[in-house]
Every structure is written in C-alpha cells, then in structure tokens.
Amino acid sequence: MRIVLSNHIIRDKIPLLKAKGFLVTQSQIRDVILNPDHIDKESDYPKLIASKSFNKNHILRVVYKTEGGIIKAITVYPAEKGRYY
C-alpha cells in the first residue's frame, strides 16, 4: 500500500521536532504506520493513530487515514510512554 506524507509533516513537523531534539525521518514515520506497537481506532475516527516506541521515554504517534488504497499521513508527534497505552 502506498503511503503519502502530508506537506504539514514534511515542511512543518519534521523541522519543528528536529528543533526540539526529536530527529524524525520520513522512513521512521512510514515504519510506525506499517509496524505499529499500538493502533488507536477510536479517538479520532475515521482517522487512525499508530504508535511505536521512539526512544527510552517517548513513543512516536502518526495520525493517518486510508482512502482508495492510499495511506495519507496527516501529522506526527512524540508522546511520553504510558500516556496513551
């Protein structure tokens, strides 16, 4: 399945997270979607939120939706481990 990252992720979130000390790559974002530790299907339905361990203290969460066989990643953000699951 094809994964498309939003302009918001590429232009805004990745540089912002880097400035805050979270070096997030497009490859890592795709990996969270394809191999999540947890998927939240209820909080922002019909969007899904995939989560995966990022470092010792944080998980990386990716909000996405599937349309016509394409996964569209909308935004990404780190969260403290234990906050969501």
Tab-separated table of N, CA and C in Angstrom:
chain	number	residue	atom	x	y	z
A	1	MET	N	0.847	-1.179	0.000
A	1	MET	CA	0.000	0.000	0.000
A	1	MET	C	0.896	1.247	0.000
A	2	ARG	N	0.525	2.220	-0.768
A	2	ARG	CA	1.299	3.455	-0.898
A	2	ARG	C	1.033	4.381	0.295
A	3	ILE	N	2.101	5.000	0.807
A	3	ILE	CA	1.980	5.939	1.922
A	3	ILE	C	2.407	7.318	1.445
A	4	VAL	N	1.538	8.294	1.657
A	4	VAL	CA	1.812	9.680	1.281
A	4	VAL	C	1.873	10.518	2.552
A	5	LEU	N	2.955	11.271	2.712
A	5	LEU	CA	3.087	12.163	3.866
A	5	LEU	C	2.589	13.549	3.483
A	6	SER	N	1.821	14.159	4.367
A	6	SER	CA	1.277	15.497	4.104
A	6	SER	C	2.395	16.534	4.051
A	7	ASN	N	2.112	17.631	3.376
A	7	ASN	CA	3.052	18.759	3.357
A	7	ASN	C	3.287	19.267	4.775
A	8	HIS	N	2.270	19.202	5.599
A	8	HIS	CA	2.378	19.620	7.003
A	8	HIS	C	3.492	18.839	7.714
A	9	ILE	N	3.534	17.537	7.487
A	9	ILE	CA	4.578	16.711	8.106
A	9	ILE	C	5.948	17.100	7.561
A	10	ILE	N	6.052	17.154	6.250
A	10	ILE	CA	7.356	17.374	5.612
A	10	ILE	C	7.897	18.778	5.873
A	11	ARG	N	7.059	19.782	5.701
A	11	ARG	CA	7.538	21.169	5.816
A	11	ARG	C	7.541	21.707	7.241
A	12	ASP	N	6.581	21.253	8.055
A	12	ASP	CA	6.420	21.852	9.379
A	12	ASP	C	6.875	20.941	10.525
A	13	LYS	N	6.303	19.747	10.594
A	13	LYS	CA	6.518	18.902	11.774
A	13	LYS	C	7.937	18.358	11.888
A	14	ILE	N	8.489	17.821	10.811
A	14	ILE	CA	9.838	17.246	10.898
A	14	ILE	C	10.855	18.308	11.328
A	15	PRO	N	10.869	19.513	10.708
A	15	PRO	CA	11.808	20.544	11.178
A	15	PRO	C	11.527	21.007	12.615
A	16	LEU	N	10.254	21.122	12.985
A	16	LEU	CA	9.903	21.540	14.340
A	16	LEU	C	10.378	20.515	15.370
A	17	LEU	N	10.125	19.248	15.083
A	17	LEU	CA	10.560	18.200	16.007
A	17	LEU	C	12.084	18.160	16.103
A	18	LYS	N	12.772	18.359	14.983
A	18	LYS	CA	14.234	18.391	14.995
A	18	LYS	C	14.737	19.516	15.893
A	19	ALA	N	14.102	20.680	15.797
A	19	ALA	CA	14.489	21.828	16.619
A	19	ALA	C	14.290	21.542	18.109
A	20	LYS	N	13.371	20.634	18.422
A	20	LYS	CA	13.089	20.285	19.820
A	20	LYS	C	13.846	19.039	20.271
A	21	GLY	N	14.749	18.542	19.402
A	21	GLY	CA	15.587	17.412	19.776
A	21	GLY	C	15.073	16.045	19.374
A	22	PHE	N	14.002	15.983	18.589
A	22	PHE	CA	13.453	14.719	18.113
A	22	PHE	C	13.777	14.590	16.624
A	23	LEU	N	14.781	13.788	16.295
A	23	LEU	CA	15.172	13.603	14.908
A	23	LEU	C	14.291	12.515	14.303
A	24	VAL	N	13.257	12.941	13.571
A	24	VAL	CA	12.280	12.037	12.981
A	24	VAL	C	12.469	12.053	11.468
A	25	THR	N	12.538	10.861	10.869
A	25	THR	CA	12.696	10.764	9.423
A	25	THR	C	11.397	10.291	8.778
A	26	GLN	N	11.297	10.513	7.475
A	26	GLN	CA	10.133	10.031	6.743
A	26	GLN	C	10.059	8.509	6.805
A	27	SER	N	11.198	7.859	6.800
A	27	SER	CA	11.249	6.402	6.895
A	27	SER	C	10.701	5.916	8.236
A	28	GLN	N	11.037	6.607	9.323
A	28	GLN	CA	10.515	6.236	10.643
A	28	GLN	C	9.003	6.402	10.693
A	29	ILE	N	8.499	7.453	10.071
A	29	ILE	CA	7.049	7.684	10.052
A	29	ILE	C	6.349	6.550	9.319
A	30	ARG	N	6.898	6.151	8.180
A	30	ARG	CA	6.318	5.028	7.432
A	30	ARG	C	6.372	3.736	8.257
A	31	ASP	N	7.469	3.538	8.989
A	31	ASP	CA	7.612	2.339	9.813
A	31	ASP	C	6.565	2.296	10.930
A	32	VAL	N	6.266	3.440	11.522
A	32	VAL	CA	5.235	3.493	12.575
A	32	VAL	C	3.896	3.040	12.003
A	33	ILE	N	3.587	3.490	10.785
A	33	ILE	CA	2.309	3.121	10.154
A	33	ILE	C	2.282	1.636	9.811
A	34	LEU	N	3.373	1.121	9.255
A	34	LEU	CA	3.399	-0.263	8.788
A	34	LEU	C	3.640	-1.286	9.896
A	35	ASN	N	4.337	-0.878	10.959
A	35	ASN	CA	4.684	-1.800	12.050
A	35	ASN	C	4.429	-1.181	13.423
A	36	PRO	N	3.204	-0.766	13.682
A	36	PRO	CA	2.932	-0.088	14.963
A	36	PRO	C	2.958	-1.031	16.146
A	37	ASP	N	3.265	-0.473	17.312
A	37	ASP	CA	3.115	-1.214	18.569
A	37	ASP	C	1.655	-1.181	19.011
A	38	HIS	N	0.936	-0.135	18.590
A	38	HIS	CA	-0.456	0.060	19.004
A	38	HIS	C	-1.168	0.913	17.947
A	39	ILE	N	-2.448	0.626	17.710
A	39	ILE	CA	-3.267	1.455	16.820
A	39	ILE	C	-4.516	1.871	17.580
A	40	ASP	N	-4.752	3.178	17.630
A	40	ASP	CA	-5.958	3.729	18.248
A	40	ASP	C	-6.965	3.964	17.125
A	41	LYS	N	-8.054	3.198	17.141
A	41	LYS	CA	-9.072	3.297	16.091
A	41	LYS	C	-10.283	4.096	16.537
A	42	GLU	N	-10.263	4.606	17.770
A	42	GLU	CA	-11.458	5.240	18.307
A	42	GLU	C	-11.339	6.742	18.559
A	43	SER	N	-10.196	7.226	18.995
A	43	SER	CA	-10.057	8.614	19.436
A	43	SER	C	-10.394	9.640	18.369
A	44	ASP	N	-10.008	9.375	17.121
A	44	ASP	CA	-10.174	10.371	16.055
A	44	ASP	C	-10.800	9.742	14.816
A	45	TYR	N	-11.703	8.757	15.030
A	45	TYR	CA	-12.330	8.043	13.927
A	45	TYR	C	-12.967	9.019	12.938
A	46	PRO	N	-12.806	8.841	11.643
A	46	PRO	CA	-12.294	7.673	10.927
A	46	PRO	C	-10.774	7.660	10.755
A	47	LYS	N	-10.084	8.645	11.307
A	47	LYS	CA	-8.623	8.617	11.259
A	47	LYS	C	-8.106	7.599	12.270
A	48	LEU	N	-6.926	7.067	11.989
A	48	LEU	CA	-6.275	6.119	12.879
A	48	LEU	C	-5.019	6.766	13.434
A	49	ILE	N	-4.609	6.326	14.611
A	49	ILE	CA	-3.377	6.834	15.216
A	49	ILE	C	-2.490	5.635	15.537
A	50	ALA	N	-1.401	5.519	14.777
A	50	ALA	CA	-0.439	4.438	15.003
A	50	ALA	C	0.641	4.950	15.938
A	51	SER	N	1.076	4.089	16.870
A	51	SER	CA	2.105	4.462	17.836
A	51	SER	C	3.183	3.394	17.871
A	52	LYS	N	4.414	3.851	18.074
A	52	LYS	CA	5.538	2.929	18.174
A	52	LYS	C	6.601	3.543	19.067
A	53	SER	N	7.312	2.697	19.783
A	53	SER	CA	8.392	3.169	20.639
A	53	SER	C	9.391	3.968	19.814
A	54	PHE	N	9.797	5.130	20.336
A	54	PHE	CA	10.704	6.023	19.614
A	54	PHE	C	12.069	6.081	20.302
A	55	ASN	N	12.054	6.257	21.598
A	55	ASN	CA	13.290	6.240	22.386
A	55	ASN	C	12.945	5.763	23.795
A	56	LYS	N	13.857	5.914	24.712
A	56	LYS	CA	13.665	5.404	26.070
A	56	LYS	C	12.406	5.946	26.745
A	57	ASN	N	12.090	7.207	26.501
A	57	ASN	CA	10.981	7.860	27.203
A	57	ASN	C	9.776	8.216	26.346
A	58	HIS	N	9.872	8.029	25.033
A	58	HIS	CA	8.814	8.509	24.151
A	58	HIS	C	8.361	7.463	23.132
A	59	ILE	N	7.109	7.654	22.691
A	59	ILE	CA	6.580	6.936	21.535
A	59	ILE	C	6.389	7.968	20.439
A	60	LEU	N	6.311	7.501	19.207
A	60	LEU	CA	6.012	8.376	18.081
A	60	LEU	C	4.619	8.018	17.601
A	61	ARG	N	3.735	9.010	17.485
A	61	ARG	CA	2.358	8.789	17.054
A	61	ARG	C	2.145	9.433	15.695
A	62	VAL	N	1.484	8.694	14.798
A	62	VAL	CA	1.202	9.177	13.452
A	62	VAL	C	-0.302	9.085	13.221
A	63	VAL	N	-0.913	10.214	12.898
A	63	VAL	CA	-2.340	10.260	12.572
A	63	VAL	C	-2.454	10.102	11.057
A	64	TYR	N	-3.292	9.149	10.616
A	64	TYR	CA	-3.433	8.906	9.185
A	64	TYR	C	-4.834	8.420	8.853
A	65	LYS	N	-5.130	8.408	7.558
A	65	LYS	CA	-6.381	7.839	7.081
A	65	LYS	C	-6.096	7.094	5.782
A	66	THR	N	-6.966	6.158	5.455
A	66	THR	CA	-6.822	5.381	4.235
A	66	THR	C	-7.946	5.764	3.287
A	67	GLU	N	-7.561	6.122	2.059
A	67	GLU	CA	-8.536	6.493	1.036
A	67	GLU	C	-8.126	5.863	-0.285
A	68	GLY	N	-8.992	5.045	-0.822
A	68	GLY	CA	-8.727	4.458	-2.128
A	68	GLY	C	-7.423	3.697	-2.219
A	69	GLY	N	-7.081	2.961	-1.179
A	69	GLY	CA	-5.867	2.173	-1.194
A	69	GLY	C	-4.594	2.957	-0.923
A	70	ILE	N	-4.723	4.229	-0.567
A	70	ILE	CA	-3.564	5.069	-0.256
A	70	ILE	C	-3.655	5.481	1.211
A	71	ILE	N	-2.542	5.334	1.924
A	71	ILE	CA	-2.474	5.790	3.310
A	71	ILE	C	-1.969	7.227	3.291
A	72	LYS	N	-2.753	8.128	3.850
A	72	LYS	CA	-2.377	9.542	3.908
A	72	LYS	C	-2.034	9.916	5.347
A	73	ALA	N	-0.738	10.121	5.592
A	73	ALA	CA	-0.287	10.528	6.924
A	73	ALA	C	-0.546	12.015	7.078
A	74	ILE	N	-1.246	12.396	8.136
A	74	ILE	CA	-1.687	13.773	8.335
A	74	ILE	C	-0.744	14.546	9.253
A	75	THR	N	-0.402	13.950	10.386
A	75	THR	CA	0.506	14.614	11.303
A	75	THR	C	1.248	13.568	12.123
A	76	VAL	N	2.285	14.020	12.813
A	76	VAL	CA	3.112	13.145	13.637
A	76	VAL	C	3.534	13.922	14.876
A	77	TYR	N	3.615	13.201	16.011
A	77	TYR	CA	4.068	13.869	17.231
A	77	TYR	C	4.592	12.836	18.230
A	78	PRO	N	5.567	13.227	19.046
A	78	PRO	CA	6.038	12.334	20.105
A	78	PRO	C	5.140	12.488	21.327
A	79	ALA	N	5.111	11.440	22.145
A	79	ALA	CA	4.363	11.478	23.408
A	79	ALA	C	5.129	10.656	24.434
A	80	GLU	N	4.938	10.998	25.691
A	80	GLU	CA	5.592	10.243	26.752
A	80	GLU	C	5.042	8.824	26.783
A	81	LYS	N	5.936	7.863	27.003
A	81	LYS	CA	5.497	6.470	27.126
A	81	LYS	C	4.519	6.362	28.292
A	82	GLY	N	3.472	5.584	28.095
A	82	GLY	CA	2.479	5.377	29.128
A	82	GLY	C	1.322	6.359	29.089
A	83	ARG	N	1.432	7.400	28.301
A	83	ARG	CA	0.360	8.391	28.268
A	83	ARG	C	-0.885	7.878	27.535
A	84	TYR	N	-0.691	7.140	26.459
A	84	TYR	CA	-1.821	6.713	25.654
A	84	TYR	C	-2.162	5.229	25.755
A	85	TYR	N	-1.178	4.423	26.050
A	85	TYR	CA	-1.438	2.972	26.188
A	85	TYR	C	-0.350	2.353	27.017
